[in-house]
JSON list of N, CA and C in Angstrom, two decimals:
[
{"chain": "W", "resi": 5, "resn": "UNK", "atom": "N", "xyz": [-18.10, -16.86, -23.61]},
{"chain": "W", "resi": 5, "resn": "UNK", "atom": "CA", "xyz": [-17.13, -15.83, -23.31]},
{"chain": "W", "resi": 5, "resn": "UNK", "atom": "C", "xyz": [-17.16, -14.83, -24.47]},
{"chain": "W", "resi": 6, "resn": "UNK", "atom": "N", "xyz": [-17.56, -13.58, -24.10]},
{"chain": "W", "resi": 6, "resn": "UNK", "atom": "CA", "xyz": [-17.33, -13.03, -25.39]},
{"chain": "W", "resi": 6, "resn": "UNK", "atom": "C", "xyz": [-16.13, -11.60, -25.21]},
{"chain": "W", "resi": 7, "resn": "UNK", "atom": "N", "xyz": [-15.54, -11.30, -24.04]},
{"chain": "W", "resi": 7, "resn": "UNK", "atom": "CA", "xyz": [-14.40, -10.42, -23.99]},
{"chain": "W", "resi": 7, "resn": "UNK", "atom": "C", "xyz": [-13.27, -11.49, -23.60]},
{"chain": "W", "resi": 8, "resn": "UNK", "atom": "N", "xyz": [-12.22, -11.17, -24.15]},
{"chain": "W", "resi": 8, "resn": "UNK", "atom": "CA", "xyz": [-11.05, -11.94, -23.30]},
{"chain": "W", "resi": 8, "resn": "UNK", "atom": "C", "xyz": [-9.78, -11.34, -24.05]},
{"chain": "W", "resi": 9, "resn": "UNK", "atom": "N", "xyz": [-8.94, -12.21, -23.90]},
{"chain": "W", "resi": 9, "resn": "UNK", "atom": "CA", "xyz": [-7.19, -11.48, -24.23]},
{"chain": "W", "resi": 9, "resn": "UNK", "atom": "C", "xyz": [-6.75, -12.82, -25.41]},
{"chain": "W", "resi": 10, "resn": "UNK", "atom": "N", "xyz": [-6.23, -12.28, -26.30]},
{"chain": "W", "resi": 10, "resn": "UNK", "atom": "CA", "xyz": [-5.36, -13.36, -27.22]},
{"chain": "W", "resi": 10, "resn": "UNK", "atom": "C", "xyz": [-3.90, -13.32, -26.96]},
{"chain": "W", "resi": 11, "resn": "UNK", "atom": "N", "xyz": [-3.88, -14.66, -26.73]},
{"chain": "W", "resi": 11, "resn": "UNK", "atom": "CA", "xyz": [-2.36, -15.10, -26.26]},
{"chain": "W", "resi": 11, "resn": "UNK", "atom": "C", "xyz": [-1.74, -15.82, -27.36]},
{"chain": "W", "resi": 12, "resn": "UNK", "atom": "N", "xyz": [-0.32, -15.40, -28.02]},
{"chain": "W", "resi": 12, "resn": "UNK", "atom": "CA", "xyz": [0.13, -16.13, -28.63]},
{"chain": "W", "resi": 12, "resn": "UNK", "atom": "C", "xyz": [1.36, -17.27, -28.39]},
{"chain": "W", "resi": 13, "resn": "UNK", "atom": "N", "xyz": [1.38, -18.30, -28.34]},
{"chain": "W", "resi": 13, "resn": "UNK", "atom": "CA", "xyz": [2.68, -19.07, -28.05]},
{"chain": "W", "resi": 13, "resn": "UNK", "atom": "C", "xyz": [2.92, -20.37, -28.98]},
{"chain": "W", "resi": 14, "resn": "UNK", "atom": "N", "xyz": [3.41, -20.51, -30.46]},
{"chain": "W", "resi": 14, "resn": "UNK", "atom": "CA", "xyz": [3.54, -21.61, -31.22]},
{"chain": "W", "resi": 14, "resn": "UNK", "atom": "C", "xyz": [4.34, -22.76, -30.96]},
{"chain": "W", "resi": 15, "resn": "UNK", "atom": "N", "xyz": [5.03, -22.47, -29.96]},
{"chain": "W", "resi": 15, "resn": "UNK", "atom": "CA", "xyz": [6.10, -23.66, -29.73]},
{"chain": "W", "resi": 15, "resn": "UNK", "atom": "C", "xyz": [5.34, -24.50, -29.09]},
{"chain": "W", "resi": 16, "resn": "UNK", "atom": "N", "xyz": [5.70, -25.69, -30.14]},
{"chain": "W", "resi": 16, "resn": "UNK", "atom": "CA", "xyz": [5.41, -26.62, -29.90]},
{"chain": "W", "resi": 16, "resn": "UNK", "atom": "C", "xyz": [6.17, -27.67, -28.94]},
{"chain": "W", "resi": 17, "resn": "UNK", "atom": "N", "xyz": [6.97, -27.16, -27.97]},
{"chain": "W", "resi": 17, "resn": "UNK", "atom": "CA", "xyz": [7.75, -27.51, -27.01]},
{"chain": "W", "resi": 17, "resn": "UNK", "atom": "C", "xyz": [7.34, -27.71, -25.96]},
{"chain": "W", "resi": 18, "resn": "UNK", "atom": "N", "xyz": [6.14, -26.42, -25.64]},
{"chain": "W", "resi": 18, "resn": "UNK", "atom": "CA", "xyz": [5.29, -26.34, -24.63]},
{"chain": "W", "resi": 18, "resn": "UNK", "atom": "C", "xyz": [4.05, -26.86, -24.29]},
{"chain": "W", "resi": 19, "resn": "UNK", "atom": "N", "xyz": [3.92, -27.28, -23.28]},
{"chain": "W", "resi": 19, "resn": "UNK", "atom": "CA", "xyz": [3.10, -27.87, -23.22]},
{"chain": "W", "resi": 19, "resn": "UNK", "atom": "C", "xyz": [1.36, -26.98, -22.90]},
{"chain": "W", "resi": 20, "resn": "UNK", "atom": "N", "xyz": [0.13, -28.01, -23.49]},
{"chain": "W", "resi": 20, "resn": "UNK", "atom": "CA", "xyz": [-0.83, -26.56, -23.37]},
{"chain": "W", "resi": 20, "resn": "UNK", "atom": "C", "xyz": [-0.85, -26.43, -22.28]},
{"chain": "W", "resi": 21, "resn": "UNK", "atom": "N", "xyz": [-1.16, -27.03, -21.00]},
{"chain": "W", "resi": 21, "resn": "UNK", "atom": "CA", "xyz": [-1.26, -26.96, -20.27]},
{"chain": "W", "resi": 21, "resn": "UNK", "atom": "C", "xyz": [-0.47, -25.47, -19.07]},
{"chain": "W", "resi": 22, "resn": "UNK", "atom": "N", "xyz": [0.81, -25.58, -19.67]},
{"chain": "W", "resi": 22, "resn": "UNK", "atom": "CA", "xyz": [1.48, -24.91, -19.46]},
{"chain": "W", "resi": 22, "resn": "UNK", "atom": "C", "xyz": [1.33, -23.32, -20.02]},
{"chain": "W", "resi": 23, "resn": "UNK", "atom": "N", "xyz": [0.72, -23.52, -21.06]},
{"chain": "W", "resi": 23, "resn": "UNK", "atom": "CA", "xyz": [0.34, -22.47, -22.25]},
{"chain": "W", "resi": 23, "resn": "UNK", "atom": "C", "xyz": [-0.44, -21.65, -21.39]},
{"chain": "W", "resi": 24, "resn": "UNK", "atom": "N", "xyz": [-1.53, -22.35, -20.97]},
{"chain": "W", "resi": 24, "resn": "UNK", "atom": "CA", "xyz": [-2.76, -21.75, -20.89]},
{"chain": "W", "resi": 24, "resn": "UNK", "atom": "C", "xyz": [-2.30, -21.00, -18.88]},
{"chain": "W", "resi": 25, "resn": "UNK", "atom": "N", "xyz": [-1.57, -21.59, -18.13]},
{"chain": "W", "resi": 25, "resn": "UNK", "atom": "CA", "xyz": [-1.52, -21.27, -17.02]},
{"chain": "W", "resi": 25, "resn": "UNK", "atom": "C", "xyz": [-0.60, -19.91, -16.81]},
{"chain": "W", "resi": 26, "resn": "UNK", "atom": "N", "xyz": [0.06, -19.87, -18.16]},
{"chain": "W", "resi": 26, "resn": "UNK", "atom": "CA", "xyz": [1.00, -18.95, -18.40]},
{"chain": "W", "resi": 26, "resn": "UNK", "atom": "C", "xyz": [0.18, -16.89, -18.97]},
{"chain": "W", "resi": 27, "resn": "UNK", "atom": "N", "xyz": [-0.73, -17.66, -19.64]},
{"chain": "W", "resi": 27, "resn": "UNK", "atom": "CA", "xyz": [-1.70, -16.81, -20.19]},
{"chain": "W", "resi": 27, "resn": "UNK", "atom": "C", "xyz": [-2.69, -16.44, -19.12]},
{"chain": "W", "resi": 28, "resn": "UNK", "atom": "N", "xyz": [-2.68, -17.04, -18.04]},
{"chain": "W", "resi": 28, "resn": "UNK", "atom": "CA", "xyz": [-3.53, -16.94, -17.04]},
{"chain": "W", "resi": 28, "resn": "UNK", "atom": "C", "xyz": [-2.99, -15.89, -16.22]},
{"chain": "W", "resi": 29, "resn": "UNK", "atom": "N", "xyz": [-1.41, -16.20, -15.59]},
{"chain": "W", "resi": 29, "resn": "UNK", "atom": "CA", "xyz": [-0.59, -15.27, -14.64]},
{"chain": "W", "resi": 29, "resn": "UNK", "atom": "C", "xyz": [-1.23, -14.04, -15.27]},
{"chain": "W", "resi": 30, "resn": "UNK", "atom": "N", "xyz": [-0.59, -13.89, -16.34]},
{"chain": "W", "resi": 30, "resn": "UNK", "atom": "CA", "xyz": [-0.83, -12.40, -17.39]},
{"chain": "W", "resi": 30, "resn": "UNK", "atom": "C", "xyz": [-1.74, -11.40, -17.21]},
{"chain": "W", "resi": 31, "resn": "UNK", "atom": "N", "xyz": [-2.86, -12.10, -17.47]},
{"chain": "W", "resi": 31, "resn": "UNK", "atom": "CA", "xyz": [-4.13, -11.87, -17.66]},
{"chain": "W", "resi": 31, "resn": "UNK", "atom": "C", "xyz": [-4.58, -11.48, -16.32]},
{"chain": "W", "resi": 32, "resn": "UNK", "atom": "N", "xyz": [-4.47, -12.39, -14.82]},
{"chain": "W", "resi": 32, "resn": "UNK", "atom": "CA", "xyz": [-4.47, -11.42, -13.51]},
{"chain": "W", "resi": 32, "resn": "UNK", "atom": "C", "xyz": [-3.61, -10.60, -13.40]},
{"chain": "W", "resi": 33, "resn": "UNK", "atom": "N", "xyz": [-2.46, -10.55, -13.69]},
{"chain": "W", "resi": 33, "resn": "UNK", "atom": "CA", "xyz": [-1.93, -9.44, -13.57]},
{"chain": "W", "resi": 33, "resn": "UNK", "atom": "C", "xyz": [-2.27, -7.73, -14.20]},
{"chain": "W", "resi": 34, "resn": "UNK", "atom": "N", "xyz": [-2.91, -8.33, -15.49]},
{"chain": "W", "resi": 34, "resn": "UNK", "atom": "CA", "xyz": [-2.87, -7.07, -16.50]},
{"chain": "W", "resi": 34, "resn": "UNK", "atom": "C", "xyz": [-4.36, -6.34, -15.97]},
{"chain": "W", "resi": 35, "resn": "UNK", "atom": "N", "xyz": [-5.22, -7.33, -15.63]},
{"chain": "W", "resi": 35, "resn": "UNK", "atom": "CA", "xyz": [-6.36, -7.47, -15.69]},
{"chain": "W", "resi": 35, "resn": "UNK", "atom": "C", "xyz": [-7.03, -7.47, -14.26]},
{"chain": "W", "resi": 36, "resn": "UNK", "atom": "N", "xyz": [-6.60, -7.81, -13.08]},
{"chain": "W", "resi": 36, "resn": "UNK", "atom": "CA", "xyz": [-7.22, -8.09, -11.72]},
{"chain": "W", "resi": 36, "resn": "UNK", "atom": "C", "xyz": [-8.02, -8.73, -11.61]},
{"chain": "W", "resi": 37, "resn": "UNK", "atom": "N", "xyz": [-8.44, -9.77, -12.19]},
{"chain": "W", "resi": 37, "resn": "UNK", "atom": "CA", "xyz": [-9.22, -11.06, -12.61]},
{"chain": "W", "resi": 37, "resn": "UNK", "atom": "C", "xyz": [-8.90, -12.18, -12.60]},
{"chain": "W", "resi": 38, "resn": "UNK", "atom": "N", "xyz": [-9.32, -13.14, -11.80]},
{"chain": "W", "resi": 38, "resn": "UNK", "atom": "CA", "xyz": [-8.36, -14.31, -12.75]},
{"chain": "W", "resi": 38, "resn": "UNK", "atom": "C", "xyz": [-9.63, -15.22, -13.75]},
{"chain": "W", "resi": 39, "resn": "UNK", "atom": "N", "xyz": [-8.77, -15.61, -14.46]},
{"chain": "W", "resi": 39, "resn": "UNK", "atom": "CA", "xyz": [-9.88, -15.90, -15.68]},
{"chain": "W", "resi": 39, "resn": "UNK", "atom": "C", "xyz": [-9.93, -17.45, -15.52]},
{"chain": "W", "resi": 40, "resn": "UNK", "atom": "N", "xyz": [-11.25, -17.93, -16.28]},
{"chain": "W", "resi": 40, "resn": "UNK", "atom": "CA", "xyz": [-12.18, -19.50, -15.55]},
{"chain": "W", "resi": 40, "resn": "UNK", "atom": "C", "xyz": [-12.49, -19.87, -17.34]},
{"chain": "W", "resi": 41, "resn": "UNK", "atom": "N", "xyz": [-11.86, -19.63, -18.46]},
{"chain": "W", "resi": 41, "resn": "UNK", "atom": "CA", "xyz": [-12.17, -20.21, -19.83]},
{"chain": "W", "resi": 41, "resn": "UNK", "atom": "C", "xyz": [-11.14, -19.75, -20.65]},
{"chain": "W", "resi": 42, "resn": "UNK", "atom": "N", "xyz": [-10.94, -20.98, -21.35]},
{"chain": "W", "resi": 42, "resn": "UNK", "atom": "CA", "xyz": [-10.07, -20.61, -22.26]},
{"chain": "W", "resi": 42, "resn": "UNK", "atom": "C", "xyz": [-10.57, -21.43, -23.57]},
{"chain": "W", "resi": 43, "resn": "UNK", "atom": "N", "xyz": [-9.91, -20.72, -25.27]},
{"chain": "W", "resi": 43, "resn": "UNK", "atom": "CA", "xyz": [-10.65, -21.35, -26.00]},
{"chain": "W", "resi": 43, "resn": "UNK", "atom": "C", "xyz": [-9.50, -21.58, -26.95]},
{"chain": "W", "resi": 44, "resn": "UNK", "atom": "N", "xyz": [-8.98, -22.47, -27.69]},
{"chain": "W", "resi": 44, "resn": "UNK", "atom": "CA", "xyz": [-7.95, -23.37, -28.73]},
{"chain": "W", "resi": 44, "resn": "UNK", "atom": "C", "xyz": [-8.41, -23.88, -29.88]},
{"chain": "W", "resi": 45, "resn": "UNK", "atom": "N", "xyz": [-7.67, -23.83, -30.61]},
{"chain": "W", "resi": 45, "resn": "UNK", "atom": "CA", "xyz": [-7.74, -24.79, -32.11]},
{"chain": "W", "resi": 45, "resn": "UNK", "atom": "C", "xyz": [-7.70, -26.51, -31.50]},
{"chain": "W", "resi": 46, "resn": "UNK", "atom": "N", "xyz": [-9.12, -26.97, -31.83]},
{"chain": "W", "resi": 46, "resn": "UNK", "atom": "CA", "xyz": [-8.72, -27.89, -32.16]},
{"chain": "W", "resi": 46, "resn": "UNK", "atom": "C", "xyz": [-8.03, -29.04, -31.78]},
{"chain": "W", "resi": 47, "resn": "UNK", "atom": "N", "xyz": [-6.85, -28.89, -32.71]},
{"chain": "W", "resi": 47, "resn": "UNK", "atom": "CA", "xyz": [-5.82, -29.36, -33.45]},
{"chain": "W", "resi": 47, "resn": "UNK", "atom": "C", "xyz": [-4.43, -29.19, -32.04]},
{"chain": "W", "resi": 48, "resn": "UNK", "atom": "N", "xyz": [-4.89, -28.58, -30.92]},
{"chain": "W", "resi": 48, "resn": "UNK", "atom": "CA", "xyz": [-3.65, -28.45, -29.54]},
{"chain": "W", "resi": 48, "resn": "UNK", "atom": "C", "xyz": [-4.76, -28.86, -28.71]},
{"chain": "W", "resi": 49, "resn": "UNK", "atom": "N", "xyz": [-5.49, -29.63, -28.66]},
{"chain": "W", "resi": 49, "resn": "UNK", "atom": "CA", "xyz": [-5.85, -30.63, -28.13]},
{"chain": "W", "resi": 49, "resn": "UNK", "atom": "C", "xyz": [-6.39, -32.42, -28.27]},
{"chain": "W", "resi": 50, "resn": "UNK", "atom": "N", "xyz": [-6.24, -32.94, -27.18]},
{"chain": "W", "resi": 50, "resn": "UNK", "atom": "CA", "xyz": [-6.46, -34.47, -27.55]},
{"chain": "W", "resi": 50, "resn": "UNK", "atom": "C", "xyz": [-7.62, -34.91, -27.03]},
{"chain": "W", "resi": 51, "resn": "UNK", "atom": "N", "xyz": [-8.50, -33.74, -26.05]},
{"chain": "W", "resi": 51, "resn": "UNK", "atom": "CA", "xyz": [-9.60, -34.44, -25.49]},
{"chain": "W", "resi": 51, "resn": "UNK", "atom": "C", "xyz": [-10.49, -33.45, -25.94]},
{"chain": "W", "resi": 52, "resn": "UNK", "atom": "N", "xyz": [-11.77, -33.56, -25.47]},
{"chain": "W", "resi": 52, "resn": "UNK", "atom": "CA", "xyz": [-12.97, -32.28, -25.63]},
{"chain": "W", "resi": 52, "resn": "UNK", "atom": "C", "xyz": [-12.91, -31.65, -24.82]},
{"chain": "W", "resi": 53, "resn": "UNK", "atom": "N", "xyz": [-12.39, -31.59, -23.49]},
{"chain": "W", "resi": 53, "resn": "UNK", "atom": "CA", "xyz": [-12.15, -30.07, -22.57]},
{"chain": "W", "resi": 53, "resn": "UNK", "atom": "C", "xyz": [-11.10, -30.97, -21.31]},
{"chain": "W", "resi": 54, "resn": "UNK", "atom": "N", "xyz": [-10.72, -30.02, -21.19]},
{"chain": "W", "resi": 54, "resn": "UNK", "atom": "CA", "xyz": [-9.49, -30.26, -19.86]},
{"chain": "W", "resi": 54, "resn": "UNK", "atom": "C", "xyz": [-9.44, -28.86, -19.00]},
{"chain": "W", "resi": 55, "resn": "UNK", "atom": "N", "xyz": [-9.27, -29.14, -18.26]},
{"chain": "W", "resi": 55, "resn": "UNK", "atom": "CA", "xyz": [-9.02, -28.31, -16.58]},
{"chain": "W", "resi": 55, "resn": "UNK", "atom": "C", "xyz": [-7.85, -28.08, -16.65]},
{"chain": "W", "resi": 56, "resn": "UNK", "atom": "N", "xyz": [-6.86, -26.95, -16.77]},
{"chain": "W", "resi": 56, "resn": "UNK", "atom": "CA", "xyz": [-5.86, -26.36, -16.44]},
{"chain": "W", "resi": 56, "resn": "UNK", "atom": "C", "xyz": [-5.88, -25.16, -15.06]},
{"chain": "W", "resi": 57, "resn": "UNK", "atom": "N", "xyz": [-5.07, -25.40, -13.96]},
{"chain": "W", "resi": 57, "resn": "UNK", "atom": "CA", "xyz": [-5.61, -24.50, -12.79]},
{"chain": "W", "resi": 57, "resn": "UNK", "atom": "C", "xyz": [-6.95, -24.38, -13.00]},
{"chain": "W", "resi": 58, "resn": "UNK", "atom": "N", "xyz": [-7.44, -23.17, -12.48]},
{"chain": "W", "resi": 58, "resn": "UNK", "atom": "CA", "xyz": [-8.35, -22.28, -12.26]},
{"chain": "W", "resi": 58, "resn": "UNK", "atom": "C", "xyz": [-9.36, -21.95, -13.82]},
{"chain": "W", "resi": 59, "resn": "UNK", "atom": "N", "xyz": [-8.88, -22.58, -15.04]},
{"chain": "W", "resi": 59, "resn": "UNK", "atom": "CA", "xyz": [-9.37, -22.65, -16.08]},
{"chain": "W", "resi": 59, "resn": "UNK", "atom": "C", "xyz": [-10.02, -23.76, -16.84]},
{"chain": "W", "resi": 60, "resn": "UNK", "atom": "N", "xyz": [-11.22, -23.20, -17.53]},
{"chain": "W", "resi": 60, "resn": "UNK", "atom": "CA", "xyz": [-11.51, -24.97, -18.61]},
{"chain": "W", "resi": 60, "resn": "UNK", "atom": "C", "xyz": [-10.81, -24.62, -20.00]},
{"chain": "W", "resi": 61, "resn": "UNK", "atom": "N", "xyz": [-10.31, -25.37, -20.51]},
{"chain": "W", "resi": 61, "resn": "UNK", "atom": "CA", "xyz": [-10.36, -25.30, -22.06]},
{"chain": "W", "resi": 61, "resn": "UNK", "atom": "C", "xyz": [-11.25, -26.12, -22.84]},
{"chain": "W", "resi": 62, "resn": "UNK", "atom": "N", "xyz": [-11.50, -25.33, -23.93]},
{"chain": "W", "resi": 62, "resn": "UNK", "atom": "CA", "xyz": [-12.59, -26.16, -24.83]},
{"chain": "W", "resi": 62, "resn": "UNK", "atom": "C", "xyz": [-11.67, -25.57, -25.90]},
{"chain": "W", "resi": 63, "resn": "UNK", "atom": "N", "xyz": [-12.48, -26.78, -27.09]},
{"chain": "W", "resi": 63, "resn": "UNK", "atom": "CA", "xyz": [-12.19, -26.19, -28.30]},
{"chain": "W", "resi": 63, "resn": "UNK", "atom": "C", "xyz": [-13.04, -25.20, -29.02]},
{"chain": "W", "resi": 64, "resn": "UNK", "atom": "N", "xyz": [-12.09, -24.77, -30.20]},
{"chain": "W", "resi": 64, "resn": "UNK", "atom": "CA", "xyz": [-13.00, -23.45, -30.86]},
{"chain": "W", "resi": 64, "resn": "UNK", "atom": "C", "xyz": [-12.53, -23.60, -32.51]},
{"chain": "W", "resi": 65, "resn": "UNK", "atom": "N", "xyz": [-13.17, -23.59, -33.53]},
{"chain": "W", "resi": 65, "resn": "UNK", "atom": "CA", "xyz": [-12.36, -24.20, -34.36]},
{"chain": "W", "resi": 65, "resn": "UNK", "atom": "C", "xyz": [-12.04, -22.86, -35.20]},
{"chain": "W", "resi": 66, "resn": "UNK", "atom": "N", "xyz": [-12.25, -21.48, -34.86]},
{"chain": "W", "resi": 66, "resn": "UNK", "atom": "CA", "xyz": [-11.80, -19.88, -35.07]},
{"chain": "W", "resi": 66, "resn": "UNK", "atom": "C", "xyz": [-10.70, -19.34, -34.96]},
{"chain": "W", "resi": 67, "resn": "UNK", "atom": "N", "xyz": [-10.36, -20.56, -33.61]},
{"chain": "W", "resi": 67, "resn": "UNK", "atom": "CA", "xyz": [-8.95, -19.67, -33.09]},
{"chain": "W", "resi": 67, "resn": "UNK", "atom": "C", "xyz": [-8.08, -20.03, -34.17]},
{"chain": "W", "resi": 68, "resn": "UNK", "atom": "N", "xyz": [-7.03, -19.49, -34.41]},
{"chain": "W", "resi": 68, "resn": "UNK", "atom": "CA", "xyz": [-5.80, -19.56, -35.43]},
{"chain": "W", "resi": 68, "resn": "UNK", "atom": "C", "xyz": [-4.90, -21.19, -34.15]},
{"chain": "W", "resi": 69, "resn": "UNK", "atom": "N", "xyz": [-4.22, -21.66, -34.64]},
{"chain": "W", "resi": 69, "resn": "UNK", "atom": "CA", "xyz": [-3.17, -22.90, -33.99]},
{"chain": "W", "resi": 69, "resn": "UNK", "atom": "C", "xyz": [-1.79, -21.93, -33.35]},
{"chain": "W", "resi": 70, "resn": "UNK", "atom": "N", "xyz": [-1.68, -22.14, -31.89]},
{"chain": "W", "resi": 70, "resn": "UNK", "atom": "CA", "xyz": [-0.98, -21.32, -31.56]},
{"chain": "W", "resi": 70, "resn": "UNK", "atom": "C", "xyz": [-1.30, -20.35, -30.40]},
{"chain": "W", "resi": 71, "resn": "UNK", "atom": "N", "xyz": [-2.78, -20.31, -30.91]},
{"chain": "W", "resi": 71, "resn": "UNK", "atom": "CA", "xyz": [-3.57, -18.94, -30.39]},
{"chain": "W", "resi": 71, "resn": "UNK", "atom": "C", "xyz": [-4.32, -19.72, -28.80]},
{"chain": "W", "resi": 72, "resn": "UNK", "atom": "N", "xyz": [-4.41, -18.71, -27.84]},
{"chain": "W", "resi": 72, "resn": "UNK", "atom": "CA", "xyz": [-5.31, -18.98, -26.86]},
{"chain": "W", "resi": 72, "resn": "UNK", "atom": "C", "xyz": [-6.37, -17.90, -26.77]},
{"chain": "W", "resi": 73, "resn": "UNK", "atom": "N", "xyz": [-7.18, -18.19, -27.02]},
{"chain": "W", "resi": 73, "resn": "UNK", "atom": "CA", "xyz": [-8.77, -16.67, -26.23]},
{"chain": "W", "resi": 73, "resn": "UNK", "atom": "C", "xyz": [-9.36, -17.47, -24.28]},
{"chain": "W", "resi": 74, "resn": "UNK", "atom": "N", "xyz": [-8.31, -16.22, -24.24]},
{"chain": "W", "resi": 74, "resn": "UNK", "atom": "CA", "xyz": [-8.29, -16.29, -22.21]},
{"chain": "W", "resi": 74, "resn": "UNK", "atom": "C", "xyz": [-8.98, -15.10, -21.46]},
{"chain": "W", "resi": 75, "resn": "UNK", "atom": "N", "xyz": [-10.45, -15.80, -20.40]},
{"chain": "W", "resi": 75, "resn": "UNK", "atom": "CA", "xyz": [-11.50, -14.74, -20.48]},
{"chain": "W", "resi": 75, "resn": "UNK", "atom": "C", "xyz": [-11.89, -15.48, -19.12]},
{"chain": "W", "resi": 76, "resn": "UNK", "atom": "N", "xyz": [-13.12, -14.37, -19.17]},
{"chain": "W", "resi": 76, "resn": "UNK", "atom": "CA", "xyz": [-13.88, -14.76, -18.03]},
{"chain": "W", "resi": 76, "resn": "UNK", "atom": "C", "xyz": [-15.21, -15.07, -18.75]},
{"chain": "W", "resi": 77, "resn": "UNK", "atom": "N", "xyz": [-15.78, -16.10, -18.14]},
{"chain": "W", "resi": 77, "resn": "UNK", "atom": "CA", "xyz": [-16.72, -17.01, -18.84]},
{"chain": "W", "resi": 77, "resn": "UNK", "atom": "C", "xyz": [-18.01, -16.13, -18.40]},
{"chain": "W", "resi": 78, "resn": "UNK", "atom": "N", "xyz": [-18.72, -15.82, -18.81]},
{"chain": "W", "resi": 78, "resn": "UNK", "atom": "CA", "xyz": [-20.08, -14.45, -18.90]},
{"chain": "W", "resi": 78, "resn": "UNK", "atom": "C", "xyz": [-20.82, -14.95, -18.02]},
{"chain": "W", "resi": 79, "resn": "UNK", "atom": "N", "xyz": [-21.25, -16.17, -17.75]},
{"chain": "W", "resi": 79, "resn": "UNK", "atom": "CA", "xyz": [-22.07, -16.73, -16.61]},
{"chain": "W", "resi": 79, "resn": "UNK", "atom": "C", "xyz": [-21.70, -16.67, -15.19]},
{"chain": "W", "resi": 80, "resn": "UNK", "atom": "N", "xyz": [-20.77, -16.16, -15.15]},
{"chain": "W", "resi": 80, "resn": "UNK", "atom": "CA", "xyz": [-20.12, -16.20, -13.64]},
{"chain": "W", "resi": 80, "resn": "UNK", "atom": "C", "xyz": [-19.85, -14.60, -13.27]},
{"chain": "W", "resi": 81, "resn": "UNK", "atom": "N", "xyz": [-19.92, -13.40, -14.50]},
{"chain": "W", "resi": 81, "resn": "UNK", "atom": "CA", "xyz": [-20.30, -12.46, -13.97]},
{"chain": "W", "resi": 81, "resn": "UNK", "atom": "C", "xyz": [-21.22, -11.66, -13.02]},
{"chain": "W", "resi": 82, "resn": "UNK", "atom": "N", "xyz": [-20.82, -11.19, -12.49]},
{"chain": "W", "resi": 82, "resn": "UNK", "atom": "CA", "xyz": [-21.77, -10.73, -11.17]},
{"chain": "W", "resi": 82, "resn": "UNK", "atom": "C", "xyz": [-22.66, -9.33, -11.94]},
{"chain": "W", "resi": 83, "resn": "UNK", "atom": "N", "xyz": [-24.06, -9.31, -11.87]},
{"chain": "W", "resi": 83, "resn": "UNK", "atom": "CA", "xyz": [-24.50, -7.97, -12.56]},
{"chain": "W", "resi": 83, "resn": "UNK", "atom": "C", "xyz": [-25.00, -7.05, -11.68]},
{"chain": "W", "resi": 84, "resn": "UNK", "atom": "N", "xyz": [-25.16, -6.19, -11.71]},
{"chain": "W", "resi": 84, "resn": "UNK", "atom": "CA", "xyz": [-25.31, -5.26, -10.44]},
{"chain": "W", "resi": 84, "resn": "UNK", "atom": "C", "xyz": [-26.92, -4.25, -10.87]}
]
């Protein structure tokens, strides 16, 4: 993924899951896309990738804790 949107949400109340589906609405809305990758610290996850809706998360060990990078994954672009 190399364009996407940074989402911030630190509370730790929330769940990622929730994080990331939240960053998702957004992102079709802002965007007319809906987005298929998302990328996290780490450190807000417990496995090596999980499926949220319509999204994967992986880790990234760049992102800041807190942070989501919510995109469309480059391989699934259509080129014309």
């Amino acid at each position: 993924m190399d364009i996407g949107m940074m989402w911030f949400d630190p509370d730790p109340k929330t769940a990622l899951d929730e994080k990331v589906l939240r960053a998702a609405a957004y992102f079709r809305a802002k965007y007319g896309k809906t987005p298929n990758a998302c990328r996290v610290n780490p450190a807000m996850m417990t496995d090596a990738e999980r499926v949220a809706g319509p999204v994967t998360v992986r880790p990234w060990r760049s992102i800041l804790p807190g942070t989501l990078w919510i995109g469309v994954e480059e391989s699934t672009l259509q080129v014309c």
